[in-house]
mmCIF file of C-alpha atoms and ligand atoms in Angstrom:
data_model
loop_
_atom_site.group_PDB
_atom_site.id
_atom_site.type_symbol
_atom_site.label_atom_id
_atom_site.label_comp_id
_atom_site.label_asym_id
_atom_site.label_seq_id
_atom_site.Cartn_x
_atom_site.Cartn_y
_atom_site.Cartn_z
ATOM 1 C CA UNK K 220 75.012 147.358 96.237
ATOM 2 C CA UNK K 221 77.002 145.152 98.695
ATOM 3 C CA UNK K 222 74.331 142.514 98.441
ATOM 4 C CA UNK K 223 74.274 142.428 94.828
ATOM 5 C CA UNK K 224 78.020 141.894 94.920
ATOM 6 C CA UNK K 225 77.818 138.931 97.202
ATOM 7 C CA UNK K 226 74.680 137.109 95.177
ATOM 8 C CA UNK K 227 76.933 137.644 92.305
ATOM 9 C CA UNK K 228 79.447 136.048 93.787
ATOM 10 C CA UNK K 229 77.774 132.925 95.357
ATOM 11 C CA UNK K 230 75.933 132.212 91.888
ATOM 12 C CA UNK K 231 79.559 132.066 90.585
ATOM 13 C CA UNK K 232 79.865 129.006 92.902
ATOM 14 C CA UNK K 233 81.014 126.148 90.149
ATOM 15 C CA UNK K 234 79.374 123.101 92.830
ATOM 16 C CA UNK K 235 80.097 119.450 91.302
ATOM 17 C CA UNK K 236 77.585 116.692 91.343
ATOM 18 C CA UNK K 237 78.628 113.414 91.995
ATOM 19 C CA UNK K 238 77.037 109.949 91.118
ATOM 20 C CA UNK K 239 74.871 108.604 94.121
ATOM 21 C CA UNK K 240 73.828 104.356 94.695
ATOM 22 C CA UNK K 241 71.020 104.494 97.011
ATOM 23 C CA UNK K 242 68.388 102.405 98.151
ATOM 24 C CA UNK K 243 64.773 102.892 98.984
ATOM 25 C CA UNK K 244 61.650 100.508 100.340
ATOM 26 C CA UNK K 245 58.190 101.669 98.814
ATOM 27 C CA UNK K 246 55.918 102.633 101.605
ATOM 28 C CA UNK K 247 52.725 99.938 100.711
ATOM 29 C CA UNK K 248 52.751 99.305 104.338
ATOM 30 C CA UNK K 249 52.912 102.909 105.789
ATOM 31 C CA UNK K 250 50.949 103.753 108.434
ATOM 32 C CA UNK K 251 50.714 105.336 112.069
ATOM 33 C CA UNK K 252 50.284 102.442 114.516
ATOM 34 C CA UNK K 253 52.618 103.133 117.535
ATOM 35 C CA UNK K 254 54.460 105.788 118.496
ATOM 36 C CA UNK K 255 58.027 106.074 119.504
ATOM 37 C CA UNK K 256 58.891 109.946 118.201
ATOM 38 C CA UNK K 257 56.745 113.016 118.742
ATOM 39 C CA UNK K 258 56.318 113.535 115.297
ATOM 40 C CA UNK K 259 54.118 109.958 115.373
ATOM 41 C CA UNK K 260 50.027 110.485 116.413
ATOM 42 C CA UNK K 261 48.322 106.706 116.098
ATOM 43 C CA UNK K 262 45.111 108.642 116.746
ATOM 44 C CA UNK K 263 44.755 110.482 113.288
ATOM 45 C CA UNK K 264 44.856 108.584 109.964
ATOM 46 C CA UNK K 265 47.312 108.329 107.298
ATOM 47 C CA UNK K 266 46.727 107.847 104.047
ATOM 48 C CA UNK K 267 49.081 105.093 102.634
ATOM 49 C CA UNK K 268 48.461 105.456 98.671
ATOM 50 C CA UNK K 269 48.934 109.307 99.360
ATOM 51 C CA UNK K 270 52.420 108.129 100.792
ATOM 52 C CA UNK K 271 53.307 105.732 98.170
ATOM 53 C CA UNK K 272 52.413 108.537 95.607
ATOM 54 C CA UNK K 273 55.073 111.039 97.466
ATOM 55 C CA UNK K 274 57.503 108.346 97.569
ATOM 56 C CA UNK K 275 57.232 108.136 93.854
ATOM 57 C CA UNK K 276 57.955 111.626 93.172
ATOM 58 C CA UNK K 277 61.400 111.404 95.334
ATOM 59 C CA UNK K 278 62.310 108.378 93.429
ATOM 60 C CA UNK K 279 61.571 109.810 90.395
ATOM 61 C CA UNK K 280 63.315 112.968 91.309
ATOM 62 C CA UNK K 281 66.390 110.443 92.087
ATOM 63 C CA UNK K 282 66.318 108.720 88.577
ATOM 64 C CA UNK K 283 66.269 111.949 86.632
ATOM 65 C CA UNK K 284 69.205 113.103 88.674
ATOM 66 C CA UNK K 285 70.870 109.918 87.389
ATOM 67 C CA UNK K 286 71.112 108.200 90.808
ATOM 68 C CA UNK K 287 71.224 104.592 90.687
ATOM 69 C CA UNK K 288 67.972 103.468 93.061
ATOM 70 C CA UNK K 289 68.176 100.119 94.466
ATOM 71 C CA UNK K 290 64.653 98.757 95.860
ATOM 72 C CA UNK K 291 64.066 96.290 99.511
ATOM 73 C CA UNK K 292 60.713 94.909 99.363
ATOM 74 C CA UNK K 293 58.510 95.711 101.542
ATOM 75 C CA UNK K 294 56.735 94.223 104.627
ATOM 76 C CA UNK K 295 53.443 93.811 106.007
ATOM 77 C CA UNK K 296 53.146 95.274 109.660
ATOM 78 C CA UNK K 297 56.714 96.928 108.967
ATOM 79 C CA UNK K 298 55.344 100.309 108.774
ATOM 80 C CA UNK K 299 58.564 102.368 109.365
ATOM 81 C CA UNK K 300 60.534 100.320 106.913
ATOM 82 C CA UNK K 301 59.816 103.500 103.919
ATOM 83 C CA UNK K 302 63.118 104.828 106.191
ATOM 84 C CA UNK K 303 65.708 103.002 104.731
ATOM 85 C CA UNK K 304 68.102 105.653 106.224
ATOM 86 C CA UNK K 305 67.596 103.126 109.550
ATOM 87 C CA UNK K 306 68.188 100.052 107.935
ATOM 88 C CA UNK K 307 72.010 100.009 108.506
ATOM 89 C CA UNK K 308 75.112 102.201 107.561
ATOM 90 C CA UNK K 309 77.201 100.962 104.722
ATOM 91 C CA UNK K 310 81.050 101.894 103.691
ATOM 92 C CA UNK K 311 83.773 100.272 101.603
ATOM 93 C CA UNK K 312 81.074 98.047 101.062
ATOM 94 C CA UNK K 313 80.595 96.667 104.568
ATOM 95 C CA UNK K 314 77.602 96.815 105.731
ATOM 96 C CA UNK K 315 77.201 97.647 108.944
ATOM 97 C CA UNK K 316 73.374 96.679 110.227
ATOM 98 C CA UNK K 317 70.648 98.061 112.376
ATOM 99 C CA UNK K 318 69.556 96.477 115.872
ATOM 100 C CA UNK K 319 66.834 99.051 116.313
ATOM 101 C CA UNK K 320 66.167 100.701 120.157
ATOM 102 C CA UNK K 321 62.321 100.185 119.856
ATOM 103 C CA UNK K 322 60.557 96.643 119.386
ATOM 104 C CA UNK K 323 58.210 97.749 116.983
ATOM 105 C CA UNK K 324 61.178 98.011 114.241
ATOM 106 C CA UNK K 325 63.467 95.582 115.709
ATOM 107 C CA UNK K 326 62.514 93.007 113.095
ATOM 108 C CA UNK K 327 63.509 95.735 110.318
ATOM 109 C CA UNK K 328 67.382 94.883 111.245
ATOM 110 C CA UNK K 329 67.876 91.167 109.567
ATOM 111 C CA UNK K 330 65.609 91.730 107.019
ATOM 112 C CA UNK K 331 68.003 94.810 105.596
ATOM 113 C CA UNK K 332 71.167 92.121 106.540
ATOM 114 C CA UNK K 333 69.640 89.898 104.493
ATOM 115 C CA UNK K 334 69.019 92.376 101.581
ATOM 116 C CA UNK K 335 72.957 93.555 101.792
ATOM 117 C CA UNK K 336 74.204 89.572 101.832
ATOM 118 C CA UNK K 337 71.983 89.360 98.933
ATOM 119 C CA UNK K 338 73.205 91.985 97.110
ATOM 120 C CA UNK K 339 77.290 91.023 97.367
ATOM 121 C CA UNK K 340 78.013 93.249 100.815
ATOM 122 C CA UNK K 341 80.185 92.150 103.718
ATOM 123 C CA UNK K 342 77.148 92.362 106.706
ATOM 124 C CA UNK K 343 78.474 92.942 110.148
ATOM 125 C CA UNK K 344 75.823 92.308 112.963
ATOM 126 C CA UNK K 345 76.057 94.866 115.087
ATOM 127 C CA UNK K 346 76.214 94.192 118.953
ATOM 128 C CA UNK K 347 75.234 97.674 120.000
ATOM 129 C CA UNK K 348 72.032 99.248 119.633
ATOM 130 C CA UNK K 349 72.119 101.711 116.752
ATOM 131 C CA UNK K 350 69.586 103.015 113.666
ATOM 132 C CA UNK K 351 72.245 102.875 110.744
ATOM 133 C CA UNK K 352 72.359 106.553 108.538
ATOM 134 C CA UNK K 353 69.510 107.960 110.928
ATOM 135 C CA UNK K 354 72.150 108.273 113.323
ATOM 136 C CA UNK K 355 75.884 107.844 111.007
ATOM 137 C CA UNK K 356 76.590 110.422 108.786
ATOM 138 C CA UNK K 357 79.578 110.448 106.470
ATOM 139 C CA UNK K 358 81.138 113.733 106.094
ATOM 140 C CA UNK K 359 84.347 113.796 104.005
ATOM 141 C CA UNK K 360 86.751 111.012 106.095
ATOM 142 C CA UNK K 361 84.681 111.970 109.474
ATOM 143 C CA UNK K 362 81.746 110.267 110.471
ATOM 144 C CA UNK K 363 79.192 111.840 112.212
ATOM 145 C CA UNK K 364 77.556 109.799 114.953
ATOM 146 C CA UNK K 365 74.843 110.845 117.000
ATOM 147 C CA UNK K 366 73.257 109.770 120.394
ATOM 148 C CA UNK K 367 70.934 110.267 123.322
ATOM 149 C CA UNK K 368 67.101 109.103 121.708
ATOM 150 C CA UNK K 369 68.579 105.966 119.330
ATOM 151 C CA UNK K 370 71.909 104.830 119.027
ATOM 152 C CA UNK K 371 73.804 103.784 121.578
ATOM 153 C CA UNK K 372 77.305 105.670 122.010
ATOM 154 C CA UNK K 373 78.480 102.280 122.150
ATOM 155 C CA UNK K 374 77.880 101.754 118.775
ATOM 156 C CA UNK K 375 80.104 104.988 117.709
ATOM 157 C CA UNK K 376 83.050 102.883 119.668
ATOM 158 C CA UNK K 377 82.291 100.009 117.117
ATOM 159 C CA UNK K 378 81.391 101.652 113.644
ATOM 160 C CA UNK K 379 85.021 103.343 114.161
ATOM 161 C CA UNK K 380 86.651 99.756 114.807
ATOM 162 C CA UNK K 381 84.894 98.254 111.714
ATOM 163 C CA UNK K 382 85.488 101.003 109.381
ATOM 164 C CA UNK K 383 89.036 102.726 110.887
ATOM 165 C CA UNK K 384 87.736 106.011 110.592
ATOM 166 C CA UNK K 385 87.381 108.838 113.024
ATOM 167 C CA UNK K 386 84.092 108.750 114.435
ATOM 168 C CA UNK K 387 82.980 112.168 116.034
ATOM 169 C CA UNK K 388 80.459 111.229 118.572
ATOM 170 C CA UNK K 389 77.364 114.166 118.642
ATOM 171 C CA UNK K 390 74.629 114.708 121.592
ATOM 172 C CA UNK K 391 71.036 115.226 120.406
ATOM 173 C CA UNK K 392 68.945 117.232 123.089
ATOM 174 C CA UNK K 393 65.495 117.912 121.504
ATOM 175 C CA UNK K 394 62.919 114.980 121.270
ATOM 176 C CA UNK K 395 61.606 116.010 117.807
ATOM 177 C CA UNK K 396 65.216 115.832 116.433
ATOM 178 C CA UNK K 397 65.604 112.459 117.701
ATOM 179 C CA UNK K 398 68.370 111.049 114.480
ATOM 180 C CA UNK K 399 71.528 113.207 113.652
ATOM 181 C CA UNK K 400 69.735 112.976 109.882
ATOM 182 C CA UNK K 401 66.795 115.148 111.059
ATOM 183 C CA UNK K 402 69.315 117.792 112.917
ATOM 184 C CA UNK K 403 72.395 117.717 110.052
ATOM 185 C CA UNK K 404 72.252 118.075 106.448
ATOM 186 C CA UNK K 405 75.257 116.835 104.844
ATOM 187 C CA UNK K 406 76.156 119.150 101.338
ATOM 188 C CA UNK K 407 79.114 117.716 100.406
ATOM 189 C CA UNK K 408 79.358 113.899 99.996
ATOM 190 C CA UNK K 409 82.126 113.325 97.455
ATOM 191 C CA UNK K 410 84.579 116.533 98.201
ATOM 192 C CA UNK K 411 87.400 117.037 95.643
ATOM 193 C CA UNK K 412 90.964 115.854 97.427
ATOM 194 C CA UNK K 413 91.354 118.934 99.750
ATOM 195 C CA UNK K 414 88.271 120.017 99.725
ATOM 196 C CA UNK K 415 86.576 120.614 102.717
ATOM 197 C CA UNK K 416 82.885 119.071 103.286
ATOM 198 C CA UNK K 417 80.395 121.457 104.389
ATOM 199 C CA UNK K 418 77.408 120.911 106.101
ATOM 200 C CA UNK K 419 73.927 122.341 107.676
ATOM 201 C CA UNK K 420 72.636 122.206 111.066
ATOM 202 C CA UNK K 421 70.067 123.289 113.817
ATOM 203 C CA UNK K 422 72.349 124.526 116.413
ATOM 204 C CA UNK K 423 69.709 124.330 119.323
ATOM 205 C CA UNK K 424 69.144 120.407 118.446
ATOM 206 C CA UNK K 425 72.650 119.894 120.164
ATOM 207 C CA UNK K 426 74.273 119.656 123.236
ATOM 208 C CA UNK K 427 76.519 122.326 124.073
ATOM 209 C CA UNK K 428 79.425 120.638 124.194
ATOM 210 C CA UNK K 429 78.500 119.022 120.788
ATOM 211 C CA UNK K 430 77.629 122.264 119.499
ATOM 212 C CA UNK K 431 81.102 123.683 119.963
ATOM 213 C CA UNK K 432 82.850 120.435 118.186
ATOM 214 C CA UNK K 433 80.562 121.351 115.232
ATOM 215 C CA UNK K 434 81.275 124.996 115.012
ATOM 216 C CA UNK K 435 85.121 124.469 115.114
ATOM 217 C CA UNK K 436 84.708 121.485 112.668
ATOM 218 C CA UNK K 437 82.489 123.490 110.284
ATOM 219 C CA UNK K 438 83.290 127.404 110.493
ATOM 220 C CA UNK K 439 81.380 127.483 107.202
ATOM 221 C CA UNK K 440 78.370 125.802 107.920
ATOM 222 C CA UNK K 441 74.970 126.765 107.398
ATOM 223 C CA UNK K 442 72.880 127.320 110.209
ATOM 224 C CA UNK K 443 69.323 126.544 110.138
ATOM 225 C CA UNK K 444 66.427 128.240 111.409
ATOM 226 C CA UNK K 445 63.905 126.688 113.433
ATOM 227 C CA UNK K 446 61.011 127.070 111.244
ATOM 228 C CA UNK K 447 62.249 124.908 108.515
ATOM 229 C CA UNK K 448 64.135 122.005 111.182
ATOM 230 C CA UNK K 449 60.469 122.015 112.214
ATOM 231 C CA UNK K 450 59.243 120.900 108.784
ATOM 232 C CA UNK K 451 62.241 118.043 108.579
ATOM 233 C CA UNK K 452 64.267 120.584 105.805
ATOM 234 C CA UNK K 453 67.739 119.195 107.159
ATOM 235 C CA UNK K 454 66.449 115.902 106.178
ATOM 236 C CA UNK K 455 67.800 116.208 102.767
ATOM 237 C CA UNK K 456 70.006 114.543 100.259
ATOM 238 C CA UNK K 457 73.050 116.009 98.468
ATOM 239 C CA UNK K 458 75.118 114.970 95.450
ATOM 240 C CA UNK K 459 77.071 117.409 95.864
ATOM 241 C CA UNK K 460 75.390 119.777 93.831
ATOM 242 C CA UNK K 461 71.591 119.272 93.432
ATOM 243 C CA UNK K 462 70.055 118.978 96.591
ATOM 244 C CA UNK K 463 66.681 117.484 97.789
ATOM 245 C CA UNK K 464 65.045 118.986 100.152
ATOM 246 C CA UNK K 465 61.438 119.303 102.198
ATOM 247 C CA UNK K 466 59.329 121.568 99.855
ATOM 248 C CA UNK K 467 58.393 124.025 102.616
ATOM 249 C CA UNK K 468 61.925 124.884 103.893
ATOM 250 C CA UNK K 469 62.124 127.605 101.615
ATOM 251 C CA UNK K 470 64.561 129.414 104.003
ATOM 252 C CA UNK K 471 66.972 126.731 103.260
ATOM 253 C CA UNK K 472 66.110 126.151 99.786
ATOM 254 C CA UNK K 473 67.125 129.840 99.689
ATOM 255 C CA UNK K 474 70.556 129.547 102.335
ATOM 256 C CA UNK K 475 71.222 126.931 99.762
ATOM 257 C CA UNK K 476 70.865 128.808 96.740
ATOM 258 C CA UNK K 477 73.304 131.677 98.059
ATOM 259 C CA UNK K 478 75.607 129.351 97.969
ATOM 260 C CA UNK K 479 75.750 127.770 94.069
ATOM 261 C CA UNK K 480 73.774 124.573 95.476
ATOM 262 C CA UNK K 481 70.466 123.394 93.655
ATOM 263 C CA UNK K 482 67.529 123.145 95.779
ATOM 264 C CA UNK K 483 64.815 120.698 94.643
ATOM 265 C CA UNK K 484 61.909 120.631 96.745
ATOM 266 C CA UNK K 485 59.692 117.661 97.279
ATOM 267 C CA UNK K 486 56.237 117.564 98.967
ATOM 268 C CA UNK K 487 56.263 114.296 101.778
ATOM 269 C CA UNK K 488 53.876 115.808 104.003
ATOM 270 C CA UNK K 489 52.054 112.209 104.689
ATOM 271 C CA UNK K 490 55.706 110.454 105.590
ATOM 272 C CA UNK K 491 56.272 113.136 107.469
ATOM 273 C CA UNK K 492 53.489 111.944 109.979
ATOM 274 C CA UNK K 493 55.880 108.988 110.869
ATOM 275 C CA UNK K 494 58.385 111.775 112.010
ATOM 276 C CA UNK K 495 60.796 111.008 108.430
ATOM 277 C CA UNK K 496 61.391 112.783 105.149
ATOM 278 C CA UNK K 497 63.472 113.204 102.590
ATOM 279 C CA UNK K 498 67.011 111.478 104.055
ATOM 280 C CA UNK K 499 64.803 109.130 105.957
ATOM 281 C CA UNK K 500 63.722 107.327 102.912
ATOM 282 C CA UNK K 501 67.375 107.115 101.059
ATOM 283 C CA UNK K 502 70.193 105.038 102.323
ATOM 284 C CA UNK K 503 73.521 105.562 100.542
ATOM 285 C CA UNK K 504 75.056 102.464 99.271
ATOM 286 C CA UNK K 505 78.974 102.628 99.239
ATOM 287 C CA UNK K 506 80.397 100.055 97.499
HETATM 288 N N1 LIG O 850 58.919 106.526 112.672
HETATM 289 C C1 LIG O 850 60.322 106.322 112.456
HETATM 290 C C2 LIG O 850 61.029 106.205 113.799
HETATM 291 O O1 LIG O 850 60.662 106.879 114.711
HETATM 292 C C3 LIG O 850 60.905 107.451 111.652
HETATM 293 C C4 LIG O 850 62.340 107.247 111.258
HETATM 294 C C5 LIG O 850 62.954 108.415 110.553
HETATM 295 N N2 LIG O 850 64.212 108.083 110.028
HETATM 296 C C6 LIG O 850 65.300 108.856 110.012
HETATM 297 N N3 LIG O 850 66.362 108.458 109.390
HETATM 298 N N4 LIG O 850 65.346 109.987 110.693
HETATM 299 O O2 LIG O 850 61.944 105.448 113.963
#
């Protein structure tokens, strides 16, 4: 009885989508060759046209959701350049770029400056070590930041002096959950004035003390099992309203439903060998 009440009630849930600018690099060049996350085993093949067709589908999924999708070409012996999330973090149109912790994406940093000077943004070159939206995460005024596998806390100190917001630095603990964008799902990008921006996490993927800034911060947050962290489910991308999501994180897609969002699950099982999914491959533009 109770429970029927409370479905009821979340259904009622009147969630606003807003317009998105992303953009995305086609995976032609995915492949396993290194690794530098424990998601990442050189040893077994991948199957790149299996990737690009995945890709697709998310872009697709994007277009009919009326997302503008902005494309960066591409390059040979880039393989991890399909996560755009890394490429930078960009905000009142500055862009602020990538200087990536492991040499074998380092040269993935001025090629996505270049692509934002191209395209009309102010590109600041970072001086501290940091993977862009893997590790910055806009959450109403806030921005998320998140250390202890990639970005330098260093680099927290500097995103808050270029873009004069508060900058709420976050300590990742588990190896597989190595960017805040595989351990926090943001549901809320564009919150109405007042509004409060909600989000979804894996509690164990933090440090304590960084566990108890995000359960004052976010009373109402969703908490994520295990089971579908483990298939990259936080990794997911919100207008506000429709959300996409890993395909198999069907206790999500369900947490999600409960509460008047709409779950749209995607199948990137063969980019999910290079330890990404769905966030991993969008980066928001804010112009
Ligand atoms: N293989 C890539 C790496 O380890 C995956 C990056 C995933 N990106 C993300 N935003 N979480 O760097």
């Amino acid at each position: 009885m109770t429970q029927t009440f409370v479905d009821d009630q979340a259904s009622t849930i009147d969630r606003h989508p807003s317009h998105r600018t992303v953009l995305m690099c086609r995976p032609d060049y995915y492949t396993v060759s290194y690794r530098i996350n424990p998601w990442m085993h050189p040893e077994d093949p991948t199957d790149t046209g299996l990737a690009v067709r995945q890709w697709q589908v998310l872009f697709d999924t994007y277009k009919n959701l009326g997302f503008d999708v902005e494309l960066i070409d591409p390059i040979d012996g880039l393989p991890d350049m399909v996560y755009s999330a890394n490429g930078g973090f960009v905000l009142d149109n500055i862009a602020y770029g990538a200087s990536f912790t492991y040499p074998q994406r380092q040269p993935e940093g001025p090629a996505y400056m270049d692509w934002f000077r191209e395209h009309g943004f102010d590109v600041r070159v970072p001086r501290e070590v940091n993977e862009g939206e893997g590790d910055f995460l806009l959450v109403g005024d806030a921005i998320l930041a998140g250390t202890g596998f990639r970005s330098d806390s260093n680099s927290h100190k500097e995103v808050a002096e270029i873009f004069g917001r508060e900058v709420v630095t976050l300590e990742l603990v588990n190896p597989s959950f190595y960017h805040l964008d595989t351990a926090i799902a943001v549901l809320d990008p564009a919150p109405a004035p007042g509004e409060a921006a909600n989000i979804a996490y894996l509690p164990s993927a933090f440090s304590e003390a960084s566990l108890s800034i995000l359960q004052k911060r976010y009373p109402d947050a969703i908490l994520v099992s295990e089971q579908d962290a483990s298939v990259l489910g936080l990794n997911s991308y919100s207008d506000g309203k429709n959300i996409v999501i890993a395909s198999r994180a069907t206790g999500f897609e369900k947490q999600l439903r409960e509460r008047g969002y709409n779950p749209i699950g995607v199948d990137l099982s063969e980019l999910l060998l290079g330890g990404g999914g769905v966030k991993c491959c969008t980066l928001e533009l804010r112009r």
